[in-house]
Amino acid sequence: MFRVEGAKDPYFGFPLYLQVRCSSGTVWAYNWAHWTDLRAYVSADLRTQSVVRNNTYMNRLPRWVKAAKNRKRVLVALDRMAKR
């Protein structure tokens, strides 16, 4: 989901418009609904886990995105993305 060389649409192969570099990689979103969900997940103080693993894209995020120590950096990157 997050690649250093940039995110591309899996069907057409075009680069995604909503992507921005962060200190540990590239943060990207398919659309504004995806961006909103991602920002809500990263900014949440308490994250609940589902019983079944890997059933949502939030469970499949890289560890650096989910790490508390990177929370501010990822949120700053998401805010920069929104300003574009």
Short mmCIF file of N, CA, C and O in Angstrom, two decimals:
data_model
loop_
_atom_site.label_atom_id
_atom_site.label_comp_id
_atom_site.label_asym_id
_atom_site.label_seq_id
_atom_site.Cartn_x
_atom_site.Cartn_y
_atom_site.Cartn_z
N MET A 1 0.80 -1.19 0.00
CA MET A 1 0.00 0.00 0.00
C MET A 1 0.85 1.26 0.00
O MET A 1 0.50 2.23 -0.60
N PHE A 2 1.97 1.25 0.67
CA PHE A 2 2.87 2.40 0.71
C PHE A 2 4.21 1.98 0.10
O PHE A 2 4.83 1.05 0.56
N ARG A 3 4.63 2.69 -0.91
CA ARG A 3 5.89 2.36 -1.56
C ARG A 3 6.77 3.60 -1.61
O ARG A 3 6.28 4.70 -1.78
N VAL A 4 8.04 3.39 -1.51
CA VAL A 4 8.98 4.51 -1.52
C VAL A 4 9.04 5.16 -2.89
O VAL A 4 9.12 6.36 -3.02
N GLU A 5 8.95 4.37 -3.96
CA GLU A 5 9.07 4.93 -5.30
C GLU A 5 7.81 5.62 -5.77
O GLU A 5 7.76 6.19 -6.84
N GLY A 6 6.73 5.57 -5.01
CA GLY A 6 5.50 6.24 -5.36
C GLY A 6 4.37 5.25 -5.56
O GLY A 6 4.59 4.09 -5.88
N ALA A 7 3.19 5.73 -5.38
CA ALA A 7 2.01 4.88 -5.48
C ALA A 7 1.40 4.99 -6.87
O ALA A 7 1.37 6.07 -7.46
N LYS A 8 0.92 3.86 -7.38
CA LYS A 8 0.29 3.82 -8.69
C LYS A 8 -1.05 3.12 -8.59
O LYS A 8 -1.25 2.25 -7.75
N ASP A 9 -1.94 3.51 -9.46
CA ASP A 9 -3.23 2.84 -9.56
C ASP A 9 -2.99 1.41 -10.02
O ASP A 9 -2.29 1.18 -11.00
N PRO A 10 -3.53 0.41 -9.30
CA PRO A 10 -3.24 -0.98 -9.65
C PRO A 10 -3.86 -1.42 -10.98
O PRO A 10 -3.35 -2.33 -11.62
N TYR A 11 -4.90 -0.77 -11.42
CA TYR A 11 -5.57 -1.17 -12.66
C TYR A 11 -4.96 -0.50 -13.88
O TYR A 11 -4.61 -1.15 -14.86
N PHE A 12 -4.84 0.83 -13.84
CA PHE A 12 -4.33 1.58 -14.98
C PHE A 12 -2.83 1.84 -14.94
O PHE A 12 -2.22 2.12 -15.95
N GLY A 13 -2.24 1.81 -13.73
CA GLY A 13 -0.81 2.03 -13.61
C GLY A 13 -0.40 3.49 -13.55
O GLY A 13 0.78 3.80 -13.57
N PHE A 14 -1.37 4.40 -13.49
CA PHE A 14 -1.05 5.82 -13.40
C PHE A 14 -0.67 6.19 -11.97
O PHE A 14 -1.20 5.62 -11.02
N PRO A 15 0.23 7.15 -11.80
CA PRO A 15 0.58 7.58 -10.43
C PRO A 15 -0.63 8.25 -9.77
O PRO A 15 -1.39 8.95 -10.43
N LEU A 16 -0.77 8.02 -8.48
CA LEU A 16 -1.88 8.62 -7.74
C LEU A 16 -1.59 10.08 -7.45
O LEU A 16 -0.46 10.47 -7.16
N TYR A 17 -2.63 10.90 -7.53
CA TYR A 17 -2.49 12.33 -7.27
C TYR A 17 -2.28 12.60 -5.78
O TYR A 17 -1.50 13.47 -5.41
N LEU A 18 -2.97 11.87 -4.94
CA LEU A 18 -2.89 12.10 -3.50
C LEU A 18 -1.76 11.27 -2.89
O LEU A 18 -1.97 10.21 -2.32
N GLN A 19 -0.56 11.76 -3.04
CA GLN A 19 0.59 11.13 -2.41
C GLN A 19 1.61 12.19 -2.03
O GLN A 19 1.72 13.22 -2.68
N VAL A 20 2.32 11.92 -0.95
CA VAL A 20 3.32 12.86 -0.46
C VAL A 20 4.40 12.06 0.27
O VAL A 20 4.13 11.04 0.89
N ARG A 21 5.63 12.53 0.15
CA ARG A 21 6.75 11.88 0.84
C ARG A 21 6.69 12.18 2.33
O ARG A 21 6.35 13.28 2.74
N CYS A 22 7.05 11.18 3.09
CA CYS A 22 7.17 11.31 4.54
C CYS A 22 8.59 10.84 4.89
O CYS A 22 9.31 10.36 4.02
N SER A 23 8.97 10.94 6.13
CA SER A 23 10.34 10.60 6.51
C SER A 23 10.66 9.12 6.26
O SER A 23 11.80 8.79 5.95
N SER A 24 9.69 8.25 6.37
CA SER A 24 9.96 6.81 6.23
C SER A 24 9.44 6.20 4.94
O SER A 24 9.65 5.03 4.69
N GLY A 25 8.74 6.95 4.14
CA GLY A 25 8.19 6.41 2.90
C GLY A 25 7.21 7.38 2.27
O GLY A 25 7.25 8.58 2.55
N THR A 26 6.34 6.87 1.45
CA THR A 26 5.34 7.68 0.77
C THR A 26 3.97 7.36 1.35
O THR A 26 3.58 6.21 1.44
N VAL A 27 3.25 8.41 1.71
CA VAL A 27 1.88 8.26 2.19
C VAL A 27 0.98 8.59 1.01
O VAL A 27 1.18 9.61 0.34
N TRP A 28 0.00 7.74 0.74
CA TRP A 28 -0.90 8.00 -0.38
C TRP A 28 -2.32 7.58 -0.05
O TRP A 28 -2.56 6.84 0.89
N ALA A 29 -3.24 8.11 -0.84
CA ALA A 29 -4.66 7.78 -0.69
C ALA A 29 -5.29 7.74 -2.09
O ALA A 29 -4.89 8.48 -2.99
N TYR A 30 -6.27 6.87 -2.25
CA TYR A 30 -6.97 6.77 -3.53
C TYR A 30 -7.88 7.96 -3.77
O TYR A 30 -8.02 8.44 -4.89
N ASN A 31 -8.55 8.42 -2.73
CA ASN A 31 -9.51 9.52 -2.85
C ASN A 31 -9.65 10.19 -1.48
O ASN A 31 -8.99 9.80 -0.52
N TRP A 32 -10.53 11.19 -1.39
CA TRP A 32 -10.66 11.93 -0.14
C TRP A 32 -11.31 11.11 0.96
O TRP A 32 -11.02 11.31 2.14
N ALA A 33 -12.17 10.18 0.60
CA ALA A 33 -12.76 9.30 1.63
C ALA A 33 -11.67 8.42 2.24
O ALA A 33 -11.63 8.22 3.47
N HIS A 34 -10.79 7.90 1.41
CA HIS A 34 -9.67 7.09 1.89
C HIS A 34 -8.74 7.95 2.75
O HIS A 34 -8.27 7.52 3.80
N TRP A 35 -8.48 9.19 2.32
CA TRP A 35 -7.64 10.11 3.09
C TRP A 35 -8.25 10.37 4.46
O TRP A 35 -7.55 10.37 5.47
N THR A 36 -9.56 10.59 4.51
CA THR A 36 -10.25 10.86 5.78
C THR A 36 -10.14 9.67 6.73
O THR A 36 -9.86 9.84 7.92
N ASP A 37 -10.36 8.47 6.21
CA ASP A 37 -10.24 7.26 7.03
C ASP A 37 -8.81 7.08 7.55
O ASP A 37 -8.60 6.74 8.71
N LEU A 38 -7.85 7.31 6.67
CA LEU A 38 -6.44 7.16 7.05
C LEU A 38 -6.05 8.17 8.12
O LEU A 38 -5.40 7.81 9.11
N ARG A 39 -6.47 9.41 7.96
CA ARG A 39 -6.14 10.43 8.95
C ARG A 39 -6.80 10.13 10.29
O ARG A 39 -6.20 10.30 11.35
N ALA A 40 -8.03 9.67 10.27
CA ALA A 40 -8.73 9.32 11.50
C ALA A 40 -8.03 8.16 12.21
O ALA A 40 -7.89 8.17 13.44
N TYR A 41 -7.56 7.19 11.45
CA TYR A 41 -6.88 6.04 12.04
C TYR A 41 -5.54 6.44 12.65
O TYR A 41 -5.22 6.06 13.77
N VAL A 42 -4.77 7.23 11.93
CA VAL A 42 -3.45 7.63 12.42
C VAL A 42 -3.57 8.53 13.64
O VAL A 42 -2.80 8.41 14.59
N SER A 43 -4.56 9.41 13.67
CA SER A 43 -4.69 10.35 14.78
C SER A 43 -5.40 9.76 16.00
O SER A 43 -5.40 10.38 17.06
N ALA A 44 -5.96 8.57 15.88
CA ALA A 44 -6.69 7.96 17.00
C ALA A 44 -5.74 7.58 18.13
O ALA A 44 -4.67 7.03 17.91
N ASP A 45 -6.14 7.89 19.35
CA ASP A 45 -5.35 7.52 20.52
C ASP A 45 -5.50 6.04 20.85
O ASP A 45 -4.56 5.39 21.29
N LEU A 46 -6.70 5.52 20.64
CA LEU A 46 -6.98 4.12 20.94
C LEU A 46 -7.46 3.45 19.67
O LEU A 46 -8.47 3.83 19.10
N ARG A 47 -6.72 2.47 19.21
CA ARG A 47 -7.06 1.75 17.98
C ARG A 47 -7.55 0.36 18.35
O ARG A 47 -6.84 -0.39 19.00
N THR A 48 -8.73 0.03 17.91
CA THR A 48 -9.27 -1.30 18.18
C THR A 48 -8.85 -2.24 17.07
O THR A 48 -8.73 -1.85 15.91
N GLN A 49 -8.62 -3.47 17.44
CA GLN A 49 -8.25 -4.48 16.45
C GLN A 49 -9.41 -5.44 16.27
O GLN A 49 -10.08 -5.80 17.22
N SER A 50 -9.61 -5.85 15.03
CA SER A 50 -10.67 -6.81 14.77
C SER A 50 -10.18 -8.21 15.11
O SER A 50 -8.99 -8.46 15.23
N VAL A 51 -11.12 -9.12 15.24
CA VAL A 51 -10.79 -10.51 15.57
C VAL A 51 -10.05 -11.16 14.42
O VAL A 51 -9.07 -11.87 14.60
N VAL A 52 -10.50 -10.89 13.20
CA VAL A 52 -9.88 -11.46 12.01
C VAL A 52 -8.77 -10.52 11.55
O VAL A 52 -8.98 -9.33 11.38
N ARG A 53 -7.57 -11.03 11.38
CA ARG A 53 -6.43 -10.22 10.95
C ARG A 53 -6.49 -9.98 9.44
O ARG A 53 -6.99 -10.79 8.69
N ASN A 54 -5.98 -8.83 9.02
CA ASN A 54 -5.87 -8.45 7.61
C ASN A 54 -7.22 -8.36 6.90
O ASN A 54 -7.30 -8.58 5.71
N ASN A 55 -8.28 -8.01 7.62
CA ASN A 55 -9.55 -7.88 6.94
C ASN A 55 -9.86 -6.45 6.52
O ASN A 55 -10.81 -6.20 5.83
N THR A 56 -9.05 -5.48 6.94
CA THR A 56 -9.22 -4.10 6.50
C THR A 56 -7.88 -3.56 6.03
O THR A 56 -6.82 -4.08 6.36
N TYR A 57 -7.94 -2.49 5.24
CA TYR A 57 -6.67 -1.92 4.77
C TYR A 57 -5.92 -1.24 5.90
O TYR A 57 -4.71 -1.07 5.82
N MET A 58 -6.59 -0.85 6.96
CA MET A 58 -5.90 -0.26 8.10
C MET A 58 -5.02 -1.29 8.81
O MET A 58 -3.96 -0.96 9.31
N ASN A 59 -5.44 -2.54 8.83
CA ASN A 59 -4.61 -3.59 9.43
C ASN A 59 -3.37 -3.87 8.59
O ASN A 59 -2.38 -4.39 9.10
N ARG A 60 -3.41 -3.54 7.33
CA ARG A 60 -2.30 -3.84 6.42
C ARG A 60 -1.33 -2.68 6.24
O ARG A 60 -0.41 -2.76 5.43
N LEU A 61 -1.53 -1.61 6.98
CA LEU A 61 -0.61 -0.48 6.88
C LEU A 61 0.77 -0.88 7.38
O LEU A 61 0.89 -1.72 8.28
N PRO A 62 1.81 -0.28 6.84
CA PRO A 62 3.16 -0.57 7.33
C PRO A 62 3.31 -0.15 8.79
O PRO A 62 2.62 0.75 9.28
N ARG A 63 4.23 -0.77 9.46
CA ARG A 63 4.44 -0.48 10.88
C ARG A 63 4.85 0.96 11.12
O ARG A 63 4.49 1.54 12.13
N TRP A 64 5.61 1.55 10.21
CA TRP A 64 6.06 2.92 10.42
C TRP A 64 4.89 3.90 10.40
O TRP A 64 4.94 4.94 11.05
N VAL A 65 3.81 3.58 9.69
CA VAL A 65 2.64 4.45 9.68
C VAL A 65 1.87 4.31 10.99
O VAL A 65 1.36 5.28 11.53
N LYS A 66 1.81 3.10 11.52
CA LYS A 66 1.05 2.83 12.73
C LYS A 66 1.82 3.15 14.01
O LYS A 66 1.23 3.23 15.07
N ALA A 67 3.12 3.34 13.92
CA ALA A 67 3.95 3.57 15.11
C ALA A 67 3.61 4.93 15.74
O ALA A 67 3.49 5.94 15.05
N ALA A 68 3.49 4.94 17.04
CA ALA A 68 3.17 6.18 17.77
C ALA A 68 4.27 7.22 17.61
O ALA A 68 3.98 8.42 17.57
N LYS A 69 5.51 6.79 17.49
CA LYS A 69 6.61 7.75 17.37
C LYS A 69 6.57 8.51 16.04
O LYS A 69 7.13 9.60 15.93
N ASN A 70 5.91 7.97 15.02
CA ASN A 70 5.81 8.62 13.71
C ASN A 70 4.48 9.32 13.50
O ASN A 70 4.23 9.86 12.43
N ARG A 71 3.62 9.31 14.51
CA ARG A 71 2.26 9.84 14.35
C ARG A 71 2.27 11.29 13.87
O ARG A 71 1.59 11.64 12.91
N LYS A 72 3.08 12.15 14.50
CA LYS A 72 3.09 13.56 14.11
C LYS A 72 3.59 13.74 12.68
O LYS A 72 3.04 14.54 11.93
N ARG A 73 4.62 13.00 12.31
CA ARG A 73 5.17 13.12 10.95
C ARG A 73 4.16 12.69 9.89
O ARG A 73 4.02 13.34 8.86
N VAL A 74 3.46 11.61 10.16
CA VAL A 74 2.47 11.12 9.20
C VAL A 74 1.30 12.09 9.11
O VAL A 74 0.81 12.38 8.01
N LEU A 75 0.88 12.64 10.24
CA LEU A 75 -0.22 13.61 10.21
C LEU A 75 0.18 14.89 9.47
O LEU A 75 -0.63 15.46 8.73
N VAL A 76 1.42 15.32 9.65
CA VAL A 76 1.90 16.50 8.92
C VAL A 76 1.91 16.21 7.43
O VAL A 76 1.50 17.05 6.62
N ALA A 77 2.34 15.01 7.04
CA ALA A 77 2.35 14.63 5.63
C ALA A 77 0.93 14.58 5.08
O ALA A 77 0.68 15.05 3.95
N LEU A 78 0.00 14.05 5.84
CA LEU A 78 -1.40 14.00 5.39
C LEU A 78 -1.98 15.40 5.25
O LEU A 78 -2.74 15.69 4.30
N ASP A 79 -1.62 16.30 6.15
CA ASP A 79 -2.10 17.68 6.05
C ASP A 79 -1.50 18.40 4.84
O ASP A 79 -2.17 19.17 4.18
N ARG A 80 -0.22 18.12 4.55
CA ARG A 80 0.40 18.69 3.35
C ARG A 80 -0.32 18.19 2.10
O ARG A 80 -0.51 18.92 1.14
N MET A 81 -0.70 16.92 2.12
CA MET A 81 -1.42 16.33 1.00
C MET A 81 -2.76 17.05 0.80
O MET A 81 -3.16 17.32 -0.33
N ALA A 82 -3.44 17.36 1.87
CA ALA A 82 -4.74 18.01 1.79
C ALA A 82 -4.63 19.44 1.24
O ALA A 82 -5.55 19.92 0.58
N LYS A 83 -3.51 20.10 1.52
CA LYS A 83 -3.33 21.47 1.05
C LYS A 83 -3.05 21.57 -0.45
O LYS A 83 -3.23 22.61 -1.04
N ARG A 84 -2.63 20.46 -1.04
CA ARG A 84 -2.36 20.45 -2.47
C ARG A 84 -3.64 20.63 -3.18
O ARG A 84 -4.21 20.87 -3.95
#
